[in-house]
PDB file of C-alpha atoms in Angstrom:
ATOM      1  CA  MET A   1      31.707   2.951  38.446  1.00 40.00           C
ATOM      2  CA  GLU A   2      32.637   4.885  35.380  1.00 51.00           C
ATOM      3  CA  GLY A   3      32.680   1.441  32.937  1.00 58.00           C
ATOM      4  CA  ASP A   4      29.059   0.756  34.522  1.00 67.00           C
ATOM      5  CA  CYS A   5      27.999   4.061  33.380  1.00 70.00           C
ATOM      6  CA  LEU A   6      29.558   3.633  29.864  1.00 70.00           C
ATOM      7  CA  SER A   7      28.128   0.133  29.408  1.00 75.00           C
ATOM      8  CA  CYS A   8      24.999   1.623  30.314  1.00 76.00           C
ATOM      9  CA  MET A   9      25.230   4.334  27.652  1.00 74.00           C
ATOM     10  CA  LYS A  10      25.937   2.112  25.211  1.00 76.00           C
ATOM     11  CA  TYR A  11      23.016  -0.123  25.481  1.00 79.00           C
ATOM     12  CA  LEU A  12      20.934   2.700  25.791  1.00 77.00           C
ATOM     13  CA  MET A  13      22.207   4.003  22.745  1.00 77.00           C
ATOM     14  CA  PHE A  14      21.437   0.545  21.230  1.00 80.00           C
ATOM     15  CA  LEU A  15      17.665   0.931  22.650  1.00 80.00           C
ATOM     16  CA  PHE A  16      17.255   4.352  21.139  1.00 76.00           C
ATOM     17  CA  ASN A  17      18.853   3.538  17.688  1.00 78.00           C
ATOM     18  CA  PHE A  18      16.514   0.471  17.501  1.00 82.00           C
ATOM     19  CA  PHE A  19      13.323   2.402  18.136  1.00 80.00           C
ATOM     20  CA  ILE A  20      14.704   4.796  15.335  1.00 77.00           C
ATOM     21  CA  PHE A  21      15.427   1.833  13.048  1.00 81.00           C
ATOM     22  CA  LEU A  22      11.939   0.950  13.507  1.00 84.00           C
ATOM     23  CA  GLY A  23      10.363   4.504  12.949  1.00 81.00           C
ATOM     24  CA  GLY A  24      12.507   4.563   9.661  1.00 82.00           C
ATOM     25  CA  ALA A  25      10.900   1.531   8.716  1.00 84.00           C
ATOM     26  CA  CYS A  26       7.447   2.652   9.350  1.00 83.00           C
ATOM     27  CA  LEU A  27       7.950   5.991   7.543  1.00 81.00           C
ATOM     28  CA  LEU A  28       9.377   4.050   4.768  1.00 82.00           C
ATOM     29  CA  GLY A  29       6.569   1.699   4.616  1.00 81.00           C
ATOM     30  CA  VAL A  30       3.916   4.752   4.417  1.00 76.00           C
ATOM     31  CA  GLY A  31       5.772   6.494   1.997  1.00 74.00           C
ATOM     32  CA  ILE A  32       5.632   3.351  -0.318  1.00 78.00           C
ATOM     33  CA  TRP A  33       2.004   2.874   0.290  1.00 74.00           C
ATOM     34  CA  VAL A  34       1.545   6.690  -0.827  1.00 68.00           C
ATOM     35  CA  ILE A  35       3.796   6.301  -3.805  1.00 69.00           C
ATOM     36  CA  VAL A  36       1.761   2.770  -4.656  1.00 70.00           C
ATOM     37  CA  ASP A  37      -1.404   5.050  -4.210  1.00 62.00           C
ATOM     38  CA  PRO A  38      -3.799   2.128  -4.113  1.00 54.00           C
ATOM     39  CA  THR A  39      -6.801   4.441  -3.928  1.00 55.00           C
ATOM     40  CA  GLY A  40      -5.161   7.065  -6.299  1.00 56.00           C
ATOM     41  CA  PHE A  41      -5.942   9.540  -3.944  1.00 55.00           C
ATOM     42  CA  ARG A  42      -2.605  11.069  -4.749  1.00 55.00           C
ATOM     43  CA  GLU A  43      -3.444  12.257  -8.364  1.00 56.00           C
ATOM     44  CA  ILE A  44      -6.313  14.547  -6.937  1.00 55.00           C
ATOM     45  CA  VAL A  45      -3.782  16.942  -5.172  1.00 50.00           C
ATOM     46  CA  ALA A  46      -0.925  16.156  -7.826  1.00 53.00           C
ATOM     47  CA  ALA A  47      -1.442  19.400  -9.282  1.00 49.00           C
ATOM     48  CA  ASN A  48      -0.006  20.729  -5.667  1.00 51.00           C
ATOM     49  CA  PRO A  49       4.060  20.394  -5.872  1.00 53.00           C
ATOM     50  CA  LEU A  50       4.192  20.534  -2.457  1.00 52.00           C
ATOM     51  CA  LEU A  51       1.745  17.449  -1.668  1.00 56.00           C
ATOM     52  CA  PHE A  52       3.025  15.972  -4.570  1.00 59.00           C
ATOM     53  CA  THR A  53       6.756  15.650  -3.265  1.00 66.00           C
ATOM     54  CA  GLY A  54       5.803  15.254   0.346  1.00 67.00           C
ATOM     55  CA  ALA A  55       5.441  11.468  -0.297  1.00 70.00           C
ATOM     56  CA  TYR A  56       8.919  11.050  -1.656  1.00 75.00           C
ATOM     57  CA  ILE A  57      10.236  13.295   1.248  1.00 76.00           C
ATOM     58  CA  MET A  58       8.665  10.865   3.621  1.00 76.00           C
ATOM     59  CA  LEU A  59      10.209   8.033   1.501  1.00 80.00           C
ATOM     60  CA  ALA A  60      13.454   9.634   1.829  1.00 82.00           C
ATOM     61  CA  MET A  61      13.548  10.244   5.275  1.00 78.00           C
ATOM     62  CA  GLY A  62      12.360   6.688   6.304  1.00 83.00           C
ATOM     63  CA  ALA A  63      15.113   4.957   3.990  1.00 83.00           C
ATOM     64  CA  MET A  64      17.789   7.316   5.935  1.00 79.00           C
ATOM     65  CA  LEU A  65      16.444   6.656   9.424  1.00 78.00           C
ATOM     66  CA  PHE A  66      16.368   3.172   8.706  1.00 83.00           C
ATOM     67  CA  LEU A  67      20.016   3.035   7.683  1.00 81.00           C
ATOM     68  CA  LEU A  68      20.947   5.695  10.405  1.00 79.00           C
ATOM     69  CA  GLY A  69      19.671   3.238  13.148  1.00 79.00           C
ATOM     70  CA  PHE A  70      21.062   0.119  11.551  1.00 79.00           C
ATOM     71  CA  LEU A  71      24.508   1.938  11.679  1.00 77.00           C
ATOM     72  CA  GLY A  72      23.963   4.045  15.244  1.00 78.00           C
ATOM     73  CA  CYS A  73      23.010   0.007  16.557  1.00 80.00           C
ATOM     74  CA  CYS A  74      26.221  -1.245  15.117  1.00 79.00           C
ATOM     75  CA  GLY A  75      28.381   1.929  16.404  1.00 77.00           C
ATOM     76  CA  ALA A  76      27.142   1.633  19.893  1.00 76.00           C
ATOM     77  CA  ILE A  77      27.577  -2.297  20.298  1.00 78.00           C
ATOM     78  CA  ARG A  78      31.314  -1.935  18.550  1.00 78.00           C
ATOM     79  CA  GLU A  79      32.112   1.369  20.357  1.00 74.00           C
ATOM     80  CA  ASN A  80      33.444   3.051  17.089  1.00 76.00           C
ATOM     81  CA  LYS A  81      34.059   6.795  17.439  1.00 78.00           C
ATOM     82  CA  CYS A  82      33.744   7.407  13.683  1.00 81.00           C
ATOM     83  CA  LEU A  83      30.567   5.818  13.644  1.00 77.00           C
ATOM     84  CA  LEU A  84      29.267   7.573  16.635  1.00 78.00           C
ATOM     85  CA  LEU A  85      30.560  10.951  15.222  1.00 81.00           C
ATOM     86  CA  PHE A  86      29.218  10.288  11.673  1.00 81.00           C
ATOM     87  CA  PHE A  87      25.744   9.031  13.574  1.00 80.00           C
ATOM     88  CA  PHE A  88      25.592  12.162  15.434  1.00 82.00           C
ATOM     89  CA  LEU A  89      25.990  14.724  12.543  1.00 84.00           C
ATOM     90  CA  PHE A  90      23.802  12.917  10.243  1.00 81.00           C
ATOM     91  CA  ILE A  91      21.039  12.422  12.642  1.00 77.00           C
ATOM     92  CA  LEU A  92      21.215  16.149  13.325  1.00 84.00           C
ATOM     93  CA  LEU A  93      20.690  17.227   9.755  1.00 83.00           C
ATOM     94  CA  ILE A  94      17.738  14.721   9.720  1.00 76.00           C
ATOM     95  CA  PHE A  95      16.418  16.031  12.885  1.00 80.00           C
ATOM     96  CA  LEU A  96      16.490  19.647  11.562  1.00 83.00           C
ATOM     97  CA  ALA A  97      15.167  18.822   8.257  1.00 80.00           C
ATOM     98  CA  GLU A  98      11.849  16.827   9.850  1.00 76.00           C
ATOM     99  CA  LEU A  99      11.538  20.154  11.863  1.00 78.00           C
ATOM    100  CA  SER A 100      11.457  22.169   9.307  1.00 82.00           C
ATOM    101  CA  ALA A 101       8.998  19.816   7.033  1.00 76.00           C
ATOM    102  CA  ALA A 102       6.484  19.773  10.155  1.00 74.00           C
ATOM    103  CA  ILE A 103       7.003  23.955  10.165  1.00 79.00           C
ATOM    104  CA  LEU A 104       6.253  23.988   6.408  1.00 76.00           C
ATOM    105  CA  ALA A 105       3.414  21.175   6.491  1.00 70.00           C
ATOM    106  CA  PHE A 106       1.473  23.294   9.475  1.00 72.00           C
ATOM    107  CA  ILE A 107       2.126  26.885   7.126  1.00 73.00           C
ATOM    108  CA  PHE A 108       0.681  25.321   4.006  1.00 68.00           C
ATOM    109  CA  ARG A 109      -2.084  23.170   5.655  1.00 63.00           C
ATOM    110  CA  GLU A 110      -4.585  25.448   3.987  1.00 61.00           C
ATOM    111  CA  ASN A 111      -4.035  23.206   0.700  1.00 63.00           C
ATOM    112  CA  LEU A 112      -5.693  20.890   2.520  1.00 69.00           C
ATOM    113  CA  THR A 113      -9.153  22.295   2.939  1.00 78.00           C
ATOM    114  CA  ARG A 114     -12.358  21.577   1.510  1.00 82.00           C
ATOM    115  CA  GLU A 115     -12.383  24.587  -0.732  1.00 84.00           C
ATOM    116  CA  PHE A 116      -9.466  23.620  -2.360  1.00 81.00           C
ATOM    117  CA  PHE A 117     -10.829  20.240  -3.362  1.00 84.00           C
ATOM    118  CA  THR A 118     -13.904  21.562  -4.484  1.00 85.00           C
ATOM    119  CA  ARG A 119     -12.168  24.201  -6.467  1.00 85.00           C
ATOM    120  CA  GLU A 120      -9.620  21.916  -8.245  1.00 83.00           C
ATOM    121  CA  LEU A 121     -12.723  19.387  -8.774  1.00 84.00           C
ATOM    122  CA  LYS A 122     -15.116  21.790 -10.671  1.00 84.00           C
ATOM    123  CA  ARG A 123     -11.908  22.838 -12.754  1.00 84.00           C
ATOM    124  CA  ASN A 124     -10.460  19.433 -13.955  1.00 83.00           C
ATOM    125  CA  TYR A 125     -13.363  17.040 -13.505  1.00 85.00           C
ATOM    126  CA  GLN A 126     -14.702  15.570 -16.763  1.00 80.00           C
ATOM    127  CA  ARG A 127     -17.442  13.374 -15.638  1.00 75.00           C
ATOM    128  CA  ASN A 128     -17.384   9.722 -16.557  1.00 71.00           C
ATOM    129  CA  ASN A 129     -14.020  10.379 -19.059  1.00 71.00           C
ATOM    130  CA  ASP A 130     -11.879   7.762 -17.587  1.00 69.00           C
ATOM    131  CA  THR A 131      -8.872   8.489 -20.007  1.00 74.00           C
ATOM    132  CA  ASP A 132      -8.570  11.767 -17.880  1.00 77.00           C
ATOM    133  CA  VAL A 133      -6.485  10.677 -15.037  1.00 80.00           C
ATOM    134  CA  PHE A 134      -7.836  13.193 -12.711  1.00 82.00           C
ATOM    135  CA  SER A 135     -11.571  12.355 -13.241  1.00 84.00           C
ATOM    136  CA  SER A 136     -10.786   8.734 -13.327  1.00 84.00           C
ATOM    137  CA  THR A 137      -9.137   9.077  -9.913  1.00 83.00           C
ATOM    138  CA  TRP A 138     -12.149  10.825  -8.855  1.00 87.00           C
ATOM    139  CA  ASN A 139     -14.505   8.419  -9.852  1.00 87.00           C
ATOM    140  CA  SER A 140     -12.355   5.476  -7.984  1.00 85.00           C
ATOM    141  CA  VAL A 141     -12.647   7.454  -4.601  1.00 85.00           C
ATOM    142  CA  MET A 142     -15.914   8.004  -5.034  1.00 88.00           C
ATOM    143  CA  ILE A 143     -16.782   4.857  -5.948  1.00 86.00           C
ATOM    144  CA  THR A 144     -14.344   3.193  -2.797  1.00 84.00           C
ATOM    145  CA  PHE A 145     -15.928   5.675  -0.090  1.00 86.00           C
ATOM    146  CA  ALA A 146     -19.677   5.490  -1.385  1.00 88.00           C
ATOM    147  CA  CYS A 147     -19.610   9.539  -1.791  1.00 90.00           C
ATOM    148  CA  CYS A 148     -20.241  12.210  -4.173  1.00 89.00           C
ATOM    149  CA  GLY A 149     -17.892  15.145  -4.885  1.00 87.00           C
ATOM    150  CA  VAL A 150     -16.275  17.150  -2.077  1.00 88.00           C
ATOM    151  CA  ASN A 151     -19.302  18.263  -0.326  1.00 89.00           C
ATOM    152  CA  GLY A 152     -21.879  16.407  -2.247  1.00 87.00           C
ATOM    153  CA  PRO A 153     -23.816  15.970  -5.721  1.00 86.00           C
ATOM    154  CA  GLU A 154     -24.406  19.769  -6.074  1.00 85.00           C
ATOM    155  CA  ASP A 155     -20.649  20.173  -6.859  1.00 84.00           C
ATOM    156  CA  PHE A 156     -21.259  19.022 -10.233  1.00 83.00           C
ATOM    157  CA  GLU A 157     -23.634  21.827 -11.286  1.00 79.00           C
ATOM    158  CA  ALA A 158     -20.560  23.661 -12.160  1.00 68.00           C
ATOM    159  CA  VAL A 159     -19.212  20.995 -14.160  1.00 67.00           C
ATOM    160  CA  PRO A 160     -20.239  20.810 -17.827  1.00 62.00           C
ATOM    161  CA  TYR A 161     -22.649  17.966 -18.847  1.00 60.00           C
ATOM    162  CA  PRO A 162     -21.553  15.298 -21.195  1.00 55.00           C
ATOM    163  CA  PRO A 163     -23.174  16.507 -24.848  1.00 53.00           C
ATOM    164  CA  TYR A 164     -24.539  13.177 -25.602  1.00 50.00           C
ATOM    165  CA  SER A 165     -26.524  13.274 -22.337  1.00 49.00           C
ATOM    166  CA  SER A 166     -30.501  13.871 -22.250  1.00 48.00           C
ATOM    167  CA  LEU A 167     -30.992  14.411 -18.959  1.00 50.00           C
ATOM    168  CA  ASP A 168     -31.332  17.898 -17.501  1.00 53.00           C
ATOM    169  CA  LYS A 169     -29.220  17.260 -14.277  1.00 57.00           C
ATOM    170  CA  PRO A 170     -26.923  14.369 -15.023  1.00 65.00           C
ATOM    171  CA  THR A 171     -24.794  12.820 -12.069  1.00 77.00           C
ATOM    172  CA  PRO A 172     -21.930  10.937 -12.504  1.00 84.00           C
ATOM    173  CA  GLU A 173     -21.913   7.184 -12.400  1.00 84.00           C
ATOM    174  CA  ALA A 174     -19.646   6.976  -9.563  1.00 86.00           C
ATOM    175  CA  CYS A 175     -22.132   8.738  -7.568  1.00 89.00           C
ATOM    176  CA  CYS A 176     -24.526   6.036  -8.011  1.00 89.00           C
ATOM    177  CA  GLN A 177     -25.366   3.646  -5.072  1.00 89.00           C
ATOM    178  CA  ARG A 178     -23.825   0.119  -6.073  1.00 88.00           C
ATOM    179  CA  GLU A 179     -24.234  -3.117  -4.277  1.00 83.00           C
ATOM    180  CA  LEU A 180     -20.463  -3.645  -3.895  1.00 79.00           C
ATOM    181  CA  GLN A 181     -18.200  -0.900  -3.588  1.00 72.00           C
ATOM    182  CA  SER A 182     -15.871  -1.332  -6.560  1.00 72.00           C
ATOM    183  CA  ARG A 183     -16.012  -0.612 -10.462  1.00 72.00           C
ATOM    184  CA  GLU A 184     -17.343  -3.831 -11.057  1.00 75.00           C
ATOM    185  CA  GLY A 185     -20.365  -3.827  -8.503  1.00 78.00           C
ATOM    186  CA  PRO A 186     -23.802  -3.547 -10.177  1.00 81.00           C
ATOM    187  CA  PHE A 187     -26.099  -0.425  -9.645  1.00 87.00           C
ATOM    188  CA  VAL A 188     -28.740  -0.464  -7.430  1.00 87.00           C
ATOM    189  CA  ASN A 189     -30.555   1.517  -9.863  1.00 87.00           C
ATOM    190  CA  ARG A 190     -28.546   3.364 -12.433  1.00 84.00           C
ATOM    191  CA  GLU A 191     -31.140   5.199 -14.153  1.00 85.00           C
ATOM    192  CA  ALA A 192     -33.187   6.597 -11.426  1.00 86.00           C
ATOM    193  CA  CYS A 193     -29.779   7.715 -10.352  1.00 86.00           C
ATOM    194  CA  LEU A 194     -28.866   9.423 -13.096  1.00 81.00           C
ATOM    195  CA  GLY A 195     -32.381  11.154 -13.369  1.00 80.00           C
ATOM    196  CA  GLY A 196     -31.665  12.856 -10.112  1.00 79.00           C
ATOM    197  CA  VAL A 197     -33.628  10.466  -7.572  1.00 83.00           C
ATOM    198  CA  GLU A 198     -31.596  10.912  -4.314  1.00 83.00           C
ATOM    199  CA  ARG A 199     -32.411   7.476  -2.892  1.00 86.00           C
ATOM    200  CA  PHE A 200     -30.283   6.015  -5.310  1.00 87.00           C
ATOM    201  CA  GLN A 201     -27.448   8.339  -5.333  1.00 88.00           C
ATOM    202  CA  ASN A 202     -24.250   8.592  -2.699  1.00 89.00           C
ATOM    203  CA  ARG A 203     -25.438  12.118  -1.096  1.00 88.00           C
ATOM    204  CA  GLN A 204     -22.601  12.347   1.508  1.00 89.00           C
ATOM    205  CA  GLY A 205     -19.427  14.439   0.219  1.00 89.00           C
ATOM    206  CA  CYS A 206     -16.146  12.479   0.086  1.00 89.00           C
ATOM    207  CA  TYR A 207     -14.064  15.340   2.227  1.00 87.00           C
ATOM    208  CA  SER A 208     -15.711  14.317   5.194  1.00 86.00           C
ATOM    209  CA  VAL A 209     -16.185  10.543   4.315  1.00 85.00           C
ATOM    210  CA  ILE A 210     -12.101  10.406   3.762  1.00 80.00           C
ATOM    211  CA  LEU A 211     -11.561  13.007   6.789  1.00 79.00           C
ATOM    212  CA  ASN A 212     -13.503  10.502   9.201  1.00 80.00           C
ATOM    213  CA  SER A 213     -11.923   7.208   7.868  1.00 72.00           C
ATOM    214  CA  PHE A 214      -8.322   8.694   7.840  1.00 72.00           C
ATOM    215  CA  GLU A 215      -8.599  10.896  11.526  1.00 69.00           C
ATOM    216  CA  THR A 216      -7.405   8.282  13.338  1.00 65.00           C
ATOM    217  CA  TYR A 217      -4.382   7.504  10.940  1.00 68.00           C
ATOM    218  CA  VAL A 218      -3.754  11.150  11.054  1.00 67.00           C
ATOM    219  CA  TYR A 219      -3.408  11.227  14.686  1.00 72.00           C
ATOM    220  CA  LEU A 220      -1.245   8.236  14.827  1.00 73.00           C
ATOM    221  CA  ALA A 221       1.101   9.706  12.391  1.00 70.00           C
ATOM    222  CA  GLY A 222       1.389  12.490  14.164  1.00 72.00           C
ATOM    223  CA  ALA A 223       2.082  11.003  17.628  1.00 78.00           C
ATOM    224  CA  LEU A 224       4.491   8.522  15.628  1.00 75.00           C
ATOM    225  CA  ALA A 225       6.267  11.845  14.023  1.00 75.00           C
ATOM    226  CA  ILE A 226       6.737  13.667  17.614  1.00 79.00           C
ATOM    227  CA  GLY A 227       8.269  10.235  18.845  1.00 79.00           C
ATOM    228  CA  VAL A 228      10.455   9.925  16.260  1.00 74.00           C
ATOM    229  CA  LEU A 229      11.858  13.541  16.812  1.00 78.00           C
ATOM    230  CA  ALA A 230      11.954  12.790  20.699  1.00 81.00           C
ATOM    231  CA  ILE A 231      13.822   9.470  20.346  1.00 75.00           C
ATOM    232  CA  GLU A 232      16.375  11.360  17.753  1.00 75.00           C
ATOM    233  CA  LEU A 233      17.083  14.161  20.248  1.00 80.00           C
ATOM    234  CA  PHE A 234      17.690  11.508  22.960  1.00 78.00           C
ATOM    235  CA  ALA A 235      19.749   9.384  20.625  1.00 75.00           C
ATOM    236  CA  MET A 236      22.012  12.682  19.700  1.00 79.00           C
ATOM    237  CA  VAL A 237      22.643  13.175  23.572  1.00 80.00           C
ATOM    238  CA  PHE A 238      23.697   9.520  24.194  1.00 77.00           C
ATOM    239  CA  ALA A 239      25.686   9.359  20.970  1.00 78.00           C
ATOM    240  CA  MET A 240      27.841  12.482  22.410  1.00 80.00           C
ATOM    241  CA  CYS A 241      28.074  11.016  25.758  1.00 78.00           C
ATOM    242  CA  LEU A 242      29.391   7.428  24.662  1.00 77.00           C
ATOM    243  CA  PHE A 243      31.659   9.057  21.951  1.00 77.00           C
ATOM    244  CA  ARG A 244      33.516  11.227  25.034  1.00 78.00           C
ATOM    245  CA  GLY A 245      33.495   8.070  27.122  1.00 73.00           C
ATOM    246  CA  ILE A 246      35.508   5.973  24.734  1.00 71.00           C
ATOM    247  CA  GLN A 247      38.921   6.125  25.691  1.00 61.00           C
TER     248      GLN A 247
END
């Protein structure tokens, strides 16, 4: 009976580590996606060190979980006490680090507010200056998501007008409607848009558009994180049980 129980724990341990392996692969993929940054969104919050390093923390955690799940599977199948002990201590450290990161993310969540992005936009945006990384990134985001500013075109009233502009209230070209949502997409009516004709402008703010676009993925990421923490907790319990059961 004891042998059957040990065998059951061994395969449960393997199963939990397999899920840890998959969870680490998912976190690793998300971290790489953020660092590769296909939409340029990371540069908008690059001024905040906490948000900037978050992607690298996620990448490191994903890589460790990926490796840890692999080692845990080997330790369970081969019934190696040294690997199991190393697995338990290492996953305990990762569990505590992830828990601390979740608490810090909750504490500093105000850095993702509408007011934060609005303040950074008004302070650093240089309209159509694509040589500036911040401005170029914002233009890419506004073109990609067919939006304008954080709250709407009114955000740019505090941004200095280009000295060469002959318009009273110039609007960034990135806020103008395009037939295709890309930099190469032709404008619907560029002159009318820059002249202030609202029906040729994207009037919706990027904050609401992006929040709605990523809302599903945020909940999915949160559920995945909770699931990974729960799996890690069970894996530690089974690792100790299996460690004590191996003769």
